[in-house]
CSV table of C-alpha atoms and ligand atoms in Angstrom, one decimal:
chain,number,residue,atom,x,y,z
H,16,UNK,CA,-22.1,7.5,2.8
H,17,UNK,CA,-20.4,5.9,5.8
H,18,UNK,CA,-17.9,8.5,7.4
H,19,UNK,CA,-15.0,8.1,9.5
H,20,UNK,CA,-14.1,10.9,11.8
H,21,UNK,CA,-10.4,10.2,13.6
H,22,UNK,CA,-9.0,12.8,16.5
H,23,UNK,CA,-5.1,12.7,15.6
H,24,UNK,CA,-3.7,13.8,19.5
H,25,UNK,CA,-0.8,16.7,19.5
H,26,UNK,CA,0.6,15.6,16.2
H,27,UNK,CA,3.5,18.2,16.1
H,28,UNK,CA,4.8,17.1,19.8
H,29,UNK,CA,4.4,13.2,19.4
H,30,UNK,CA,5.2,12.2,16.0
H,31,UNK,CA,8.6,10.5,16.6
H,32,UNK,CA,9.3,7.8,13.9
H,33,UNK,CA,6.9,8.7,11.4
H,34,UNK,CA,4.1,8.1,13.6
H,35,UNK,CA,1.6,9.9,11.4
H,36,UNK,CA,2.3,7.2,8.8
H,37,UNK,CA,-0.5,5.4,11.2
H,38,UNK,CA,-3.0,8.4,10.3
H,39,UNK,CA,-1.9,8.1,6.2
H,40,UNK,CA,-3.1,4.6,6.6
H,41,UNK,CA,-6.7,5.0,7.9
H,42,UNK,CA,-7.3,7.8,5.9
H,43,UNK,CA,-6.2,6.0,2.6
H,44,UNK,CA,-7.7,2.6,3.8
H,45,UNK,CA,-11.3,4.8,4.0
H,46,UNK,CA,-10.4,6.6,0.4
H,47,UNK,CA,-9.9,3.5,-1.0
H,48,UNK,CA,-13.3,2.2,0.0
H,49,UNK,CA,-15.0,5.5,-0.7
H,50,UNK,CA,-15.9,6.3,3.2
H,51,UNK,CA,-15.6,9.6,3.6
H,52,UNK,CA,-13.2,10.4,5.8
H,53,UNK,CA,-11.9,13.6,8.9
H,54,UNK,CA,-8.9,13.8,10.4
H,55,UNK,CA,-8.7,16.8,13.3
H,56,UNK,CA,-5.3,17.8,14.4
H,57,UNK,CA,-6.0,18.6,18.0
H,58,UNK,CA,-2.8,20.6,19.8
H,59,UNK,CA,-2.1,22.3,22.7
H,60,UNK,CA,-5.1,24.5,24.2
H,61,UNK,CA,-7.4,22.9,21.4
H,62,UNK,CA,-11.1,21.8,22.8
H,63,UNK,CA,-11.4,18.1,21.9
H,64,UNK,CA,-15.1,17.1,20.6
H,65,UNK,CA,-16.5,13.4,19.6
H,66,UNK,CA,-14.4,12.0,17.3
H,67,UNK,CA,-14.3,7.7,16.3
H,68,UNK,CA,-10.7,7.3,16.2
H,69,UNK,CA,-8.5,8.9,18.7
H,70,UNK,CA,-4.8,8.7,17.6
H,71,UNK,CA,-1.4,9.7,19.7
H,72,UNK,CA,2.2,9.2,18.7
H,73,UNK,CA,5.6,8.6,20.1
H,74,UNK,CA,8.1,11.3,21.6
H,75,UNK,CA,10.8,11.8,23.5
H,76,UNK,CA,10.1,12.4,27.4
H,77,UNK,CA,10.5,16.0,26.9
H,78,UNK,CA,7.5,16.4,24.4
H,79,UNK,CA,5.3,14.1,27.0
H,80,UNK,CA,5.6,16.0,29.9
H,81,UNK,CA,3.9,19.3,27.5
H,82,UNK,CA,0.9,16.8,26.4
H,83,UNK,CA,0.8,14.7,30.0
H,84,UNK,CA,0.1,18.5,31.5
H,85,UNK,CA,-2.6,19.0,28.3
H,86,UNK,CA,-4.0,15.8,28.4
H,87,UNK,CA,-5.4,15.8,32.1
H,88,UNK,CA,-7.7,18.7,31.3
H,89,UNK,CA,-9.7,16.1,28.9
H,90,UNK,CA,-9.4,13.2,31.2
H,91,UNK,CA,-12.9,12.7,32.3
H,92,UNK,CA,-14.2,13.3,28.1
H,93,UNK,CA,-11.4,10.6,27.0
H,94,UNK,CA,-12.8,8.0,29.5
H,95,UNK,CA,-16.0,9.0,28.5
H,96,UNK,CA,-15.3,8.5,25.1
H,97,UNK,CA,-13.5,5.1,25.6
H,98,UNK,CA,-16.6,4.1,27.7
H,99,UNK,CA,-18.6,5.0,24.9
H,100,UNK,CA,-17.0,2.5,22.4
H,101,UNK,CA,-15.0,5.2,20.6
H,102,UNK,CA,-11.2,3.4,19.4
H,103,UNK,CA,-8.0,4.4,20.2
H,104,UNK,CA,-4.7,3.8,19.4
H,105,UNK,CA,-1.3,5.0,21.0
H,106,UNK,CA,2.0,4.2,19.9
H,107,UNK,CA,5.0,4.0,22.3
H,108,UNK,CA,5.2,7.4,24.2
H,109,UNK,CA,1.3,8.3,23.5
H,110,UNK,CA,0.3,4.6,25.0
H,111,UNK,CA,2.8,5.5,28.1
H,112,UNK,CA,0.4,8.1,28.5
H,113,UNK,CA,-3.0,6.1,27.6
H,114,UNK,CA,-2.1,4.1,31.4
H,115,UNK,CA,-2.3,5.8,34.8
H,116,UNK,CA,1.8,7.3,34.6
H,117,UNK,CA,5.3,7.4,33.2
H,118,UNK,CA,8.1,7.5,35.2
H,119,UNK,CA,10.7,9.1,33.2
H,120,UNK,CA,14.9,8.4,34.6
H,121,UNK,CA,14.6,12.0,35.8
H,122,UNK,CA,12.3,14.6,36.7
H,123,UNK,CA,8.3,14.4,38.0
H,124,UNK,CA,6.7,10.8,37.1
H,125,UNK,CA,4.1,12.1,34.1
H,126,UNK,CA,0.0,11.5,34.8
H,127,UNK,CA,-1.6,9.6,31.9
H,128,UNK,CA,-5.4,9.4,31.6
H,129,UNK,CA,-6.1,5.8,32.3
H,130,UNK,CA,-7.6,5.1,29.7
H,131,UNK,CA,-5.7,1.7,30.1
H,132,UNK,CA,-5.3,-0.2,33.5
H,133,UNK,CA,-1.5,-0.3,33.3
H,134,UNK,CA,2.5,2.1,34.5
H,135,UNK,CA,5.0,2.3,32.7
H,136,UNK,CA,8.4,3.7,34.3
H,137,UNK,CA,11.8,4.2,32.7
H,138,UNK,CA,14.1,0.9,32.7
H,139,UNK,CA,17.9,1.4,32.2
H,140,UNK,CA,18.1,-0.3,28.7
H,141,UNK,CA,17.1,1.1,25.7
H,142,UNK,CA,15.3,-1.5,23.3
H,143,UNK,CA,15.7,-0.8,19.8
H,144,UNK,CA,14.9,-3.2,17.0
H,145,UNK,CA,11.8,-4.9,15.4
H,146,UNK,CA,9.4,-6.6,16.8
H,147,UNK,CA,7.0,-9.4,15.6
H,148,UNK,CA,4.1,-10.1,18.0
H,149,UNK,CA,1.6,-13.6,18.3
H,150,UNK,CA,-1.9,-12.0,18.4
H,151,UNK,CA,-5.8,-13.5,18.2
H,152,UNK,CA,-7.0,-10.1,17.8
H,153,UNK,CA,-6.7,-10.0,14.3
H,154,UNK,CA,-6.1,-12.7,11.3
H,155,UNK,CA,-3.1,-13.1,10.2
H,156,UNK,CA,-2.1,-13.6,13.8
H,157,UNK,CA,1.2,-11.9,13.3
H,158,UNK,CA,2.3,-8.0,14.1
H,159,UNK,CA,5.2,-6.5,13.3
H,160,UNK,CA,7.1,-3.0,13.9
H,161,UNK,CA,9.9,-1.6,15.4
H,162,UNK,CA,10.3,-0.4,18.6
H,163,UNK,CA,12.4,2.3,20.9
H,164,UNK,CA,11.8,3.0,24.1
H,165,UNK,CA,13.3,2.5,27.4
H,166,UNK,CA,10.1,2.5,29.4
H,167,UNK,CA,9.0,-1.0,31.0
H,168,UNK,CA,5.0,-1.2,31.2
H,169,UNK,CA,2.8,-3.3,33.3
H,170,UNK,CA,-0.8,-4.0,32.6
H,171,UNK,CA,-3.3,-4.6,35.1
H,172,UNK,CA,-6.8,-5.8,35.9
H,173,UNK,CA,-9.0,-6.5,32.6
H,174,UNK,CA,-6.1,-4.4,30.7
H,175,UNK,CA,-4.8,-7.8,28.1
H,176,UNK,CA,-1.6,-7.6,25.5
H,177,UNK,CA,-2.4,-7.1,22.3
H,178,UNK,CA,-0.5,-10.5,21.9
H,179,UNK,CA,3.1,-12.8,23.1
H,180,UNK,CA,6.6,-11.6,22.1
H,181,UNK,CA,8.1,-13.9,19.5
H,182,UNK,CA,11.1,-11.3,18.1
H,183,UNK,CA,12.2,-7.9,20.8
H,184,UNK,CA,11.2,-7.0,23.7
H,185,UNK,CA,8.1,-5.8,23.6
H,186,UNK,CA,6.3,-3.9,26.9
H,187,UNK,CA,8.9,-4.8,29.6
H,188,UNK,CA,11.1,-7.8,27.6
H,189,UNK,CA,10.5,-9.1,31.0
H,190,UNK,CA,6.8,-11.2,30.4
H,191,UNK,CA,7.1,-11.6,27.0
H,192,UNK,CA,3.6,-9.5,25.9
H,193,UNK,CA,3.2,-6.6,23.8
H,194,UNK,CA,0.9,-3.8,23.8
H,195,UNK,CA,-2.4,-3.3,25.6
H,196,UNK,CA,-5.7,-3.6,25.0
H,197,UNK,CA,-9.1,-2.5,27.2
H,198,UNK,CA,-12.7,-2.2,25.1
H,199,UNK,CA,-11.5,-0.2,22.0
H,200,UNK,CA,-8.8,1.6,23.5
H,201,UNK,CA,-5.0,-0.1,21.6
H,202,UNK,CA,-1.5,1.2,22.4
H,203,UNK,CA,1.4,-0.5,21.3
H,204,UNK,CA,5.4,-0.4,21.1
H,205,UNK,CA,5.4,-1.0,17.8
H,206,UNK,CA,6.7,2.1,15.2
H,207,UNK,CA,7.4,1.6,11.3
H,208,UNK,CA,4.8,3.3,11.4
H,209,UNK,CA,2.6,0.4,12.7
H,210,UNK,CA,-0.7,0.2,10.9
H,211,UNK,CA,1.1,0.4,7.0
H,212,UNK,CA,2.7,-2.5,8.1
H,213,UNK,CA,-0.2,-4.2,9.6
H,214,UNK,CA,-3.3,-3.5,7.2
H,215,UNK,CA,-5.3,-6.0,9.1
H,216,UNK,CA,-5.0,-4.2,12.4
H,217,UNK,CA,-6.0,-1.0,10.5
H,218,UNK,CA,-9.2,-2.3,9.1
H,219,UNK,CA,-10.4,-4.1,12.0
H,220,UNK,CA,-9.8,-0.8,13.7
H,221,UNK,CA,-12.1,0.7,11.0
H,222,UNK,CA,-14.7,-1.7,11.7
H,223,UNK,CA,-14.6,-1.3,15.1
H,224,UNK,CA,-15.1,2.6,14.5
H,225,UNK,CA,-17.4,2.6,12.0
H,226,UNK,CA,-20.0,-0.6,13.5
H,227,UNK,CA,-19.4,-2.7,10.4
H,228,UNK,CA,-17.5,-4.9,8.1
H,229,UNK,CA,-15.2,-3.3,5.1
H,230,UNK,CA,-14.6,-5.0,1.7
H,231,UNK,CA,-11.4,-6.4,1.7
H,232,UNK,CA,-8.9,-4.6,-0.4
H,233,UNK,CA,-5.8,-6.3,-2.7
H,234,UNK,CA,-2.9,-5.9,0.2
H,235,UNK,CA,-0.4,-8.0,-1.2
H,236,UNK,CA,2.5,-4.5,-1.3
H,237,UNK,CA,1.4,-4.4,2.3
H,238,UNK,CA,1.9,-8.2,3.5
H,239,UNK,CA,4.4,-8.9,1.4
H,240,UNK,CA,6.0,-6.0,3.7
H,241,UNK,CA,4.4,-7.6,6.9
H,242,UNK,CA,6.1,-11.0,6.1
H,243,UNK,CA,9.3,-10.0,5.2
H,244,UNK,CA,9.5,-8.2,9.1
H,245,UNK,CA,8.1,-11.4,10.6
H,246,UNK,CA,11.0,-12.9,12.8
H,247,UNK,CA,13.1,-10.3,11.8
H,248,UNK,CA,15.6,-8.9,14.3
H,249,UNK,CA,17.4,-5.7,12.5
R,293,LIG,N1,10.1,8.5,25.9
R,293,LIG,C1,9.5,7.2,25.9
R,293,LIG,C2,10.5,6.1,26.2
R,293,LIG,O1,11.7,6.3,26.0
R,293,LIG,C3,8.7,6.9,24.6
R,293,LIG,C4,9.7,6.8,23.4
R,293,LIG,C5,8.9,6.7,22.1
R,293,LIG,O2,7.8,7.2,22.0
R,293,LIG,N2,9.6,6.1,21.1
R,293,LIG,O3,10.1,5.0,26.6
């Protein structure tokens, strides 16, 4: 039986939004197909073994200056792991975190892991609203989700967007992309909680994970959710 094992990052600090609605969705997406299915709730002080999903939330800068400090102690094993093929995904304040800092308005600027060639510091608005993204990563080439943050990000060197801006702001609302992506490594602006919303991200991080292709399951509750966000401002 094929099995799915997924690392879910500081859950009770970064979970802003409904963030582990992204966790509900590969685990039910891997019930559904009978893959059997782990998820590890890794927090503060806890060792962090193999895993083939890695999954962080959102949070407020308060909550990512306690898992910035935790994270550098399993730096080297993330990279490792991303250099390994292992996925990831980070959503808003946990992708901050997946590139090399955050500078938040006040206090120290926050070390991420680098897992991602990209900064991120805090801008003076705050964007709020949804968001629907042009991507070729996955078909359909539409994402959608909301987002909140006030930190710009920048990516760098072989670091690409998960896709182009067509509704918000996206990374910077400055050069129109959105998200980030480097081998299997994804982080992303988008909330709602993001892979619900977007089944077809969720599988083909699935396949990704598990080294093959899934049956396709009957997703019209799902898109028929996905379209009615697409283009959607509030
Ligand atoms: N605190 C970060 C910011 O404001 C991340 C917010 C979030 O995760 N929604 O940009």
């Amino acid at each position: 039986m094929k099995k799915v094992r997924i690392a879910h990052l500081y859950p009770k600090l970064l979970n802003i939004y409904g963030d582990n609605g992204n966790i509900i969705a590969l685990s039910k997406r891997c019930e559904w197909r009978g893959v059997n299915v782990v998820v590890d709730e890794i927090g503060i002080g806890d060792a962090i073994s193999e895993h083939d999903i890695y999954f962080m939330g959102g949070g407020q800068d308060l909550q990512q200056i306690e898992v910035a400090f935790e994270l550098q102690k399993h730096k080297n094993f993330l990279q490792d792991e991303r250099d390994r093929g292992a996925v990831f995904l980070g959503i808003c304040g946990g992708y901050q975190l997946f590139g090399h800092y955050y500078k938040p308005h006040e206090g120290e600027t926050l070390k991420g892991i680098s897992l991602l060639d990209a900064y991120t510091i805090a801008g003076q608005n705050r964007y709020i609203g949804n968001v629907t993204v042009e991507t070729d990563i996955v078909e359909p080439h539409t994402l959608v989700g909301f987002e909140n943050h006030s930190g710009l990000t920048y990516l760098e060197g072989d670091t690409k967007p998960l896709g182009k801006v067509n509704t918000g702001n996206g990374n910077n609302g400055e050069d129109k992309t959105e998200g980030a992506r480097y081998k299997n490594v994804f982080g992303t602006y988008l909330h709602g909680s993001f892979l619900p919303k977007n089944p077809h991200f969720a599988d083909y991080m699935l396949e990704l994970a598990l080294g093959t292709s899934l049956e396709k399951l009957e997703d019209d509750v799902e898109f028929k959710t996905h379209d009615s966000l697409i283009c959607k401002k509030y």
